[in-house]
Tab-separated table of N, CA and C in Angstrom:
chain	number	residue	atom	x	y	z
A	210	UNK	N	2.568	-14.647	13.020
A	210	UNK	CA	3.533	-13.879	12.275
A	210	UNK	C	4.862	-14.618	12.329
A	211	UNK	N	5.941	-14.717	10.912
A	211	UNK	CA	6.488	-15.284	11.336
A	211	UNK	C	7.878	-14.445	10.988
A	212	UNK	N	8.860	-14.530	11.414
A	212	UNK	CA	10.349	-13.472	11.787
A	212	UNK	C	11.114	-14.380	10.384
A	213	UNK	N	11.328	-13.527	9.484
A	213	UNK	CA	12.630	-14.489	8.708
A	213	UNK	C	13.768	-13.324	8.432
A	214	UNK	N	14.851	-14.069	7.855
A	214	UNK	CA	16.179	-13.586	7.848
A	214	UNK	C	16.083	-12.583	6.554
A	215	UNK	N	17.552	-12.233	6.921
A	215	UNK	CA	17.986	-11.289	5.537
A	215	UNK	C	17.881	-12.115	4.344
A	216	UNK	N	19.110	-13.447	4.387
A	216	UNK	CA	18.639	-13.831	3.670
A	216	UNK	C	17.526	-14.939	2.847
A	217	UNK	N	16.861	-14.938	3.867
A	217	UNK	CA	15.207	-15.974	3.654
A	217	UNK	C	14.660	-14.640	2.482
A	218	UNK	N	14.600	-13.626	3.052
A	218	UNK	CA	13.999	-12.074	2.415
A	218	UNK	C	14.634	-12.589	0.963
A	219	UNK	N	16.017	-12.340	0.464
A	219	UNK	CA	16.326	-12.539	-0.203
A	219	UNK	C	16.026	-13.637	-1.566
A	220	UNK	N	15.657	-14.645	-0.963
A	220	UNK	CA	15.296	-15.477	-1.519
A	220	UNK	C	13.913	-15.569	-2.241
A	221	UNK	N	13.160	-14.530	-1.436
A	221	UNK	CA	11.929	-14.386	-1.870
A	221	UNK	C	11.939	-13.440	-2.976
A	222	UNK	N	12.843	-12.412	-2.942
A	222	UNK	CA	12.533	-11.492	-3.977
A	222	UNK	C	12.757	-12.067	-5.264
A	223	UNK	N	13.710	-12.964	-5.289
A	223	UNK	CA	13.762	-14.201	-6.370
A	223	UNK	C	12.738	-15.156	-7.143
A	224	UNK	N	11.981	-15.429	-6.114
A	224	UNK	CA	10.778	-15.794	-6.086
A	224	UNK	C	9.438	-14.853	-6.509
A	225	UNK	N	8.831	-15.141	-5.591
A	225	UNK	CA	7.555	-14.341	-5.282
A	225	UNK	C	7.506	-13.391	-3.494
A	226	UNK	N	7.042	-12.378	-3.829
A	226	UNK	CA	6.985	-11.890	-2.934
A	226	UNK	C	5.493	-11.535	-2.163
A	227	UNK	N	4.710	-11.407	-1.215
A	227	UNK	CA	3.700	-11.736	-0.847
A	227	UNK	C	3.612	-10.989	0.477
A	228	UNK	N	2.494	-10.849	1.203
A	228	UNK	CA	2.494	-10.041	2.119
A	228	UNK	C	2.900	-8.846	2.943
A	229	UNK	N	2.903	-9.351	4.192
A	229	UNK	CA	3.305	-7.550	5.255
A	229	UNK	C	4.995	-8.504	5.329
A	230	UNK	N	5.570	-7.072	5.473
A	230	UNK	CA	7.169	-7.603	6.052
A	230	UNK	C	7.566	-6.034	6.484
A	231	UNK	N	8.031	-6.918	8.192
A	231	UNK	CA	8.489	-5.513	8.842
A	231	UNK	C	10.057	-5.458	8.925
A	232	UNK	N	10.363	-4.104	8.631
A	232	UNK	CA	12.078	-4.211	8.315
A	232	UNK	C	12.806	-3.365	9.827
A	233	UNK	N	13.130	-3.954	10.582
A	233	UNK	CA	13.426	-3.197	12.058
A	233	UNK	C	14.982	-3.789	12.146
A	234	UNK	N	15.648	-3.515	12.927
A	234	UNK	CA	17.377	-3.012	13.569
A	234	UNK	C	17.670	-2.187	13.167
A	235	UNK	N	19.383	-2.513	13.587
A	235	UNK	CA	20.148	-1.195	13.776
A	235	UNK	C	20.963	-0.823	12.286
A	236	UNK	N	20.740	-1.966	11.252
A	236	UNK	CA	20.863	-1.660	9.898
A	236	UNK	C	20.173	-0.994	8.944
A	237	UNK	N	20.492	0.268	8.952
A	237	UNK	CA	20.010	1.127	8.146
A	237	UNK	C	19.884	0.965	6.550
A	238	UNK	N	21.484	0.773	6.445
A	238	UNK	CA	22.112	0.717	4.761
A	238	UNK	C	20.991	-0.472	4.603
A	239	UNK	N	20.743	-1.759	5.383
A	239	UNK	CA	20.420	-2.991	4.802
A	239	UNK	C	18.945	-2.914	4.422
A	240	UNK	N	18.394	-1.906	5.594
A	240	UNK	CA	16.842	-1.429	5.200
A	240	UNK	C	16.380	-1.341	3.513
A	241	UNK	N	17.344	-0.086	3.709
A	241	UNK	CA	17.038	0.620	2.881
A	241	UNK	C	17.481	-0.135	1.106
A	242	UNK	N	18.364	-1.041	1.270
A	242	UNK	CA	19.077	-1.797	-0.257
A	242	UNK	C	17.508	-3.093	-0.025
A	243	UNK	N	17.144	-3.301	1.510
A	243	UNK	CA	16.122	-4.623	0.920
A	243	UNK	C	14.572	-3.612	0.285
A	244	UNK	N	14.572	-2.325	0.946
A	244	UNK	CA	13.223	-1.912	0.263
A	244	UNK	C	13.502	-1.704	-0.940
A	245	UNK	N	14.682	-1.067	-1.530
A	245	UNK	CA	15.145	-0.724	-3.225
A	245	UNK	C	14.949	-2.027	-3.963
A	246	UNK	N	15.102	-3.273	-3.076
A	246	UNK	CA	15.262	-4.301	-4.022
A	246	UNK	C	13.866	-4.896	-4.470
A	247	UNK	N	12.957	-4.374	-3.547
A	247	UNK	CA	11.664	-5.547	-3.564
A	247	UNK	C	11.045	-4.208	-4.125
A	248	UNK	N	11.132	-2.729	-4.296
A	248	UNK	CA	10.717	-2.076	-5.342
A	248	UNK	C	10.994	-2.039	-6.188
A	249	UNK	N	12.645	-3.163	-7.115
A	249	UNK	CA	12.862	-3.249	-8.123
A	249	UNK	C	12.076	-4.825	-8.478
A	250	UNK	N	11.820	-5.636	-7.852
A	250	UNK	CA	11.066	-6.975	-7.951
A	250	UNK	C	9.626	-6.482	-8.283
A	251	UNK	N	8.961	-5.831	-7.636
A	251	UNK	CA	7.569	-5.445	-8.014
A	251	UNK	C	6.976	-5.063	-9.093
A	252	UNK	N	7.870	-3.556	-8.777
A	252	UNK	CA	7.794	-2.489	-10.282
A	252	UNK	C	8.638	-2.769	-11.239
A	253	UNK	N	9.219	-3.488	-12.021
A	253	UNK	CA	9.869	-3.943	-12.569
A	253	UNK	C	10.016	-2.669	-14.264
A	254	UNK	N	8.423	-2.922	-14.152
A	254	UNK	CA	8.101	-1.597	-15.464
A	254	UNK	C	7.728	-0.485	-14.748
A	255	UNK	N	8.817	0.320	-15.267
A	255	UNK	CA	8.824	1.973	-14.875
A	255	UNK	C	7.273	2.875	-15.054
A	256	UNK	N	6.777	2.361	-15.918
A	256	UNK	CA	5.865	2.991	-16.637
A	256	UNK	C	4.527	3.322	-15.690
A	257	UNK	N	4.602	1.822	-15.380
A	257	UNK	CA	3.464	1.789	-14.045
A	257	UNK	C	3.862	1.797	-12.721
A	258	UNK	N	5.083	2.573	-12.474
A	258	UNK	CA	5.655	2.638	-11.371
A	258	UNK	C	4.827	3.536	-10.195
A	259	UNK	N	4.089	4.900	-10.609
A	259	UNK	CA	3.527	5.921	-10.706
A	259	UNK	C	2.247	5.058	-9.550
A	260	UNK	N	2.042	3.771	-10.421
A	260	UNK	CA	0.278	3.494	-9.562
A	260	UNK	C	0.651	2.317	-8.925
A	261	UNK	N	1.755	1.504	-8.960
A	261	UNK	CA	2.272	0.147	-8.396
A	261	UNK	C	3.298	0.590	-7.201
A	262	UNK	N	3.627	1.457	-6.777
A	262	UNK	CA	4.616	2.099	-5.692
A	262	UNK	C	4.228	3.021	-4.653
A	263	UNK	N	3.442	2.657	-3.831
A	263	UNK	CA	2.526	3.623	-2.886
A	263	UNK	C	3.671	3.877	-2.213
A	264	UNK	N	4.002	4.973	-1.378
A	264	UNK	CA	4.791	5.429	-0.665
A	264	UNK	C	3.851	6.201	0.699
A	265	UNK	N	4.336	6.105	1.752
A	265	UNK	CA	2.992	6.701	2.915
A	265	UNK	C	4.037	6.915	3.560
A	266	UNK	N	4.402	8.852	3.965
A	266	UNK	CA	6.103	9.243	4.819
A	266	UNK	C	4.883	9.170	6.206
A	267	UNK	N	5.812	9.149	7.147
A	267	UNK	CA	5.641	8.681	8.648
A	267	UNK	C	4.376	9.731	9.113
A	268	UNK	N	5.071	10.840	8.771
A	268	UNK	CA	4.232	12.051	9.184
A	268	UNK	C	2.833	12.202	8.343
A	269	UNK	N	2.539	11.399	7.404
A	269	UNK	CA	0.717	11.121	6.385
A	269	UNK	C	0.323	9.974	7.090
A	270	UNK	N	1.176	9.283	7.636
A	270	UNK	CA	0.686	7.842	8.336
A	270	UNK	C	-0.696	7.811	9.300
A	271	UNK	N	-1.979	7.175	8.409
A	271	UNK	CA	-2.728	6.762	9.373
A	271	UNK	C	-3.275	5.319	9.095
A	272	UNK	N	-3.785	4.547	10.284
A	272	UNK	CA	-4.430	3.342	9.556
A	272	UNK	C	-5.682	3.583	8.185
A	273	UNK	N	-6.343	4.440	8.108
A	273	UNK	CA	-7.354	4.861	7.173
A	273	UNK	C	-6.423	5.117	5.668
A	274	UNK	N	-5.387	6.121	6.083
A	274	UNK	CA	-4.112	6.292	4.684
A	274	UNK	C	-3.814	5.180	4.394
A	275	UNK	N	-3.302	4.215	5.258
A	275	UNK	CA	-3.379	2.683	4.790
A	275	UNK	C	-3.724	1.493	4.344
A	276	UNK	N	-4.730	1.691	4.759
A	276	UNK	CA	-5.638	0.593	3.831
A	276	UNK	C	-6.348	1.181	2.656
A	277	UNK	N	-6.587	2.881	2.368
A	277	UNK	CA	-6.507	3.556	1.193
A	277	UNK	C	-5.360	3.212	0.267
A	278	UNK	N	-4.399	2.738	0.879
A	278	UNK	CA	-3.546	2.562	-0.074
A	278	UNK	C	-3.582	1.205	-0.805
A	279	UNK	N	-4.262	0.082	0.227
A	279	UNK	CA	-3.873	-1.107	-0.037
A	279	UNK	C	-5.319	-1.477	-1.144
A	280	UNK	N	-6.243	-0.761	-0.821
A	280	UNK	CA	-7.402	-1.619	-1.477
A	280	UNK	C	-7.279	-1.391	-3.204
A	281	UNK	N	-6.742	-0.257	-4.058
A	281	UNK	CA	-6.813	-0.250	-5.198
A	281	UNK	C	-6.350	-1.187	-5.309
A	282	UNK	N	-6.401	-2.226	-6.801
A	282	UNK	CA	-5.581	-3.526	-7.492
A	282	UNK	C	-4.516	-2.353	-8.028
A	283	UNK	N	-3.281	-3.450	-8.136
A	283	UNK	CA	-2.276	-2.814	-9.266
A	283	UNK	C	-2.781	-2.027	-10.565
A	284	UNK	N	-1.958	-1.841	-11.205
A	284	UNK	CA	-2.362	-0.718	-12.724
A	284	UNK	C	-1.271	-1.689	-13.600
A	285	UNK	N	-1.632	-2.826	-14.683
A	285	UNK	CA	-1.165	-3.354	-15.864
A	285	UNK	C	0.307	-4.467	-15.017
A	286	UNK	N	0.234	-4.978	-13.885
A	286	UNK	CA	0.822	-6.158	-13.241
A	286	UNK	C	-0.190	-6.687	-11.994
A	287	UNK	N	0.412	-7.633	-11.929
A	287	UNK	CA	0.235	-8.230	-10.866
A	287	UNK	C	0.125	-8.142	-9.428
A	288	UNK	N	1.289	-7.252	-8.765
A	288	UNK	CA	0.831	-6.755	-7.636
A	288	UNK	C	1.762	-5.398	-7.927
A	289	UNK	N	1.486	-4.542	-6.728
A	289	UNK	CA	1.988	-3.391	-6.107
A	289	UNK	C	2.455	-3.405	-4.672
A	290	UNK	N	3.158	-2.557	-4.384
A	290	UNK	CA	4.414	-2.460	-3.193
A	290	UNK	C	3.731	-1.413	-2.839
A	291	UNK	N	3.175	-0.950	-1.038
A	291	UNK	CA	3.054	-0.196	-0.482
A	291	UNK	C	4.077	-0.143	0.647
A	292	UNK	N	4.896	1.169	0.943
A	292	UNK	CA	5.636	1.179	1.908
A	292	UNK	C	5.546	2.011	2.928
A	293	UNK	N	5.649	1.971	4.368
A	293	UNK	CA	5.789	3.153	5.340
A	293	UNK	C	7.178	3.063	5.775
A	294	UNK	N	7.901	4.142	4.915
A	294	UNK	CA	9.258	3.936	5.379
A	294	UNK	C	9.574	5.112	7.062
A	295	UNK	N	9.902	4.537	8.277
A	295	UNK	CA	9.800	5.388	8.982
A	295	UNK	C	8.970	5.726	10.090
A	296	UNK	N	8.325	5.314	10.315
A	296	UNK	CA	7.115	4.298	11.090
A	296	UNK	C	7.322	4.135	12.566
A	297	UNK	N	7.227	4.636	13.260
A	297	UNK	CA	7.931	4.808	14.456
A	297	UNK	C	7.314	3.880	15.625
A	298	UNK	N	6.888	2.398	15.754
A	298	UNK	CA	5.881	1.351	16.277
A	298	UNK	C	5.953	1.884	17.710
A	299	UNK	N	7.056	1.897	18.721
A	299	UNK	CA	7.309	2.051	19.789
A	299	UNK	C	6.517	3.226	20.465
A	300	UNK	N	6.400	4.452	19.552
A	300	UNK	CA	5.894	5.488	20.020
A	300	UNK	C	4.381	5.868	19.899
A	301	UNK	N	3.714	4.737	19.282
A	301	UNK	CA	2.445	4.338	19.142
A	301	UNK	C	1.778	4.032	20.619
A	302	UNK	N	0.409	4.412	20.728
A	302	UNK	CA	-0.377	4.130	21.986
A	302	UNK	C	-1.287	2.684	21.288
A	303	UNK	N	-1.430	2.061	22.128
A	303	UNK	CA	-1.993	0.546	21.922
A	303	UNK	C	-3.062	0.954	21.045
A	304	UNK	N	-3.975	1.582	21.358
A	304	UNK	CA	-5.664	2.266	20.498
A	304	UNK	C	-4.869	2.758	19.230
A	305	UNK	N	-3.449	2.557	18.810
A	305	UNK	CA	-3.338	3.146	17.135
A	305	UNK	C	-2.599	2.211	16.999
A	306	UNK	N	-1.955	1.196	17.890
A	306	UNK	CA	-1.306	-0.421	17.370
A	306	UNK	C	-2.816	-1.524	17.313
A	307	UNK	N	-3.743	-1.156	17.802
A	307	UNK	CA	-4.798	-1.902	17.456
A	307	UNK	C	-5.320	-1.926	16.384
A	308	UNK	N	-5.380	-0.398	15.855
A	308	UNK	CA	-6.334	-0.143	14.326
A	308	UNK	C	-4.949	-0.448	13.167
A	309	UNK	N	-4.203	-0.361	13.661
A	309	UNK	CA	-2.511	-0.905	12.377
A	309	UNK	C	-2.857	-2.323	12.372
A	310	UNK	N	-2.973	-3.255	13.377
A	310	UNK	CA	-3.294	-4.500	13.166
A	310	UNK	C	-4.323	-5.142	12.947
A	311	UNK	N	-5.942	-3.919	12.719
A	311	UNK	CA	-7.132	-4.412	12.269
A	311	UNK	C	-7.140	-4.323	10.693
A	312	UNK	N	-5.868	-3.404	10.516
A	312	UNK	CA	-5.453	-2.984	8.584
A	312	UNK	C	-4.811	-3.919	8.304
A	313	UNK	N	-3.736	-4.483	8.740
A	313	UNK	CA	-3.205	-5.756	8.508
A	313	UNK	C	-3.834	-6.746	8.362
A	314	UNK	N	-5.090	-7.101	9.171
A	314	UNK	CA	-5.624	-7.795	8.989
A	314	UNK	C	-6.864	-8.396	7.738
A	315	UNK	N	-6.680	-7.279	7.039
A	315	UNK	CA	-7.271	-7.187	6.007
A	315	UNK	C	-6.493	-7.317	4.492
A	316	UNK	N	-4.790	-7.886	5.081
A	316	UNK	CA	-4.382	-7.812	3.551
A	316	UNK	C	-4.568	-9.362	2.672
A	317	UNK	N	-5.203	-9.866	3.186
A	317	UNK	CA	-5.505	-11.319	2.753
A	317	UNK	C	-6.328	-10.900	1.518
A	318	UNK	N	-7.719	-9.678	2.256
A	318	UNK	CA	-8.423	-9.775	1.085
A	318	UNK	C	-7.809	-8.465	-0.173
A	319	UNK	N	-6.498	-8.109	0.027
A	319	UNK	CA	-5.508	-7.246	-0.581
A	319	UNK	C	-4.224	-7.967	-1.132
A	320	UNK	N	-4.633	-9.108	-1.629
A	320	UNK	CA	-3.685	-10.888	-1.571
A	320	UNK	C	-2.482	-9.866	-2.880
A	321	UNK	N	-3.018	-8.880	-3.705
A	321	UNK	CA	-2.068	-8.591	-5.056
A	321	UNK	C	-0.561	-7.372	-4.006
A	322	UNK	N	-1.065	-7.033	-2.852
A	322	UNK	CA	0.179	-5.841	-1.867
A	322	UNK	C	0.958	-6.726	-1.453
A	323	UNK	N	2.579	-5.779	-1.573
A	323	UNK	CA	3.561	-6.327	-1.032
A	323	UNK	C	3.798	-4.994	0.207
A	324	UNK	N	3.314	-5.102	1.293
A	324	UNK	CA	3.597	-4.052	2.535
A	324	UNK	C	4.633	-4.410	2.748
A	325	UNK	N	5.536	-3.305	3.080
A	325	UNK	CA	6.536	-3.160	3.705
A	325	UNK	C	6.580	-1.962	4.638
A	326	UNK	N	6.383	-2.388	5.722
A	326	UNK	CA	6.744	-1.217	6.783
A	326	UNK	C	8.287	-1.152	7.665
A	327	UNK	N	9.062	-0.166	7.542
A	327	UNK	CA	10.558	-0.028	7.712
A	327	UNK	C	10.734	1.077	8.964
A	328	UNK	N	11.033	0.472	10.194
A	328	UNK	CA	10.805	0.881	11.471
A	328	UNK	C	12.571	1.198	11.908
A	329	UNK	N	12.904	2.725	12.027
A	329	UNK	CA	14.249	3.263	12.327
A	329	UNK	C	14.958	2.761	13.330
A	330	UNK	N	15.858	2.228	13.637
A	330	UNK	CA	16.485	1.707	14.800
A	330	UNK	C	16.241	2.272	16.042
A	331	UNK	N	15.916	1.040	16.796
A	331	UNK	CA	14.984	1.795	18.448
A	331	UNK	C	14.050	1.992	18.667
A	332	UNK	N	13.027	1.947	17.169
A	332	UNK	CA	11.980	2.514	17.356
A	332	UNK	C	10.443	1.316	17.381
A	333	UNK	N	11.397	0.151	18.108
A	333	UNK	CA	10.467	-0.929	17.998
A	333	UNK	C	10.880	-1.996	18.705
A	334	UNK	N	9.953	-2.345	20.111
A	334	UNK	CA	10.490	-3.819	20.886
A	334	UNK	C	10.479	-4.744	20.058
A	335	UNK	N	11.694	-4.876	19.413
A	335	UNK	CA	12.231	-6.170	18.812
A	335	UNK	C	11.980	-7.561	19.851
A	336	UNK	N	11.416	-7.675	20.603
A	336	UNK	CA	11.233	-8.669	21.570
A	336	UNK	C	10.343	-9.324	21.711
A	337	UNK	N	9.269	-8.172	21.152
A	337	UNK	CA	7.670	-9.198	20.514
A	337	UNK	C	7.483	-9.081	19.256
């Protein structure tokens, strides 16, 4: 896994955007303007916003809700944005950080998702 910056992030939404990206500190505002931005990079057309914008709130969160989310293809683009905004990693028991990282491990063959999981300040050893 590899850690990049605000603005490395940035640069990508410019680009192409691709895989899991976890959004953790004590910047809230910045969270929340980089998930608006890479849901305006994705969904670009409103129309198919509806089937290209999975949203999963903390409290529906399971690994099974998750990879339900990831396996449909997009609807009339290229990829779709699934997000868990809220996600609380820290307060997880290892047996439900194991099955989060056996779902992750499966977005290779989910190559069209842009995951974004957005973890509230504190709520994640930033250290590993």
């Amino acid at each position: 896994m590899a850690y990049i910056n605000e603005a490395e992030f940035r640069k990508r939404l410019r680009g192409e955007l691709w895989g899991c990206y976890v959004f953790f500190g004590e910047e809230d505002y910045l969270k929340s303007f980089s998930l608006r931005a890479a849901r305006e990079a994705v969904c670009s057309d409103e129309t198919f916003a509806v089937f290209n914008d999975v949203q999963i709130a903390p409290i529906d969160y399971t690994p099974s809700a998750l990879l339900s989310a990831l396996m449909p293809p997009p609807m009339m683009s290229e990829q779709k944005i699934v997000t868990v905004n809220g996600l609380a990693i820290s307060a997880m028991k290892q047996s439900e950080l194991d099955e989060l990282y056996e779902v992750l491990s499966t977005l290779e063959d989910y190559d069209y998702n842009v995951l974004i999981i957005s973890v509230p300040s504190g709520l994640i050893d930033e250290g590993n």
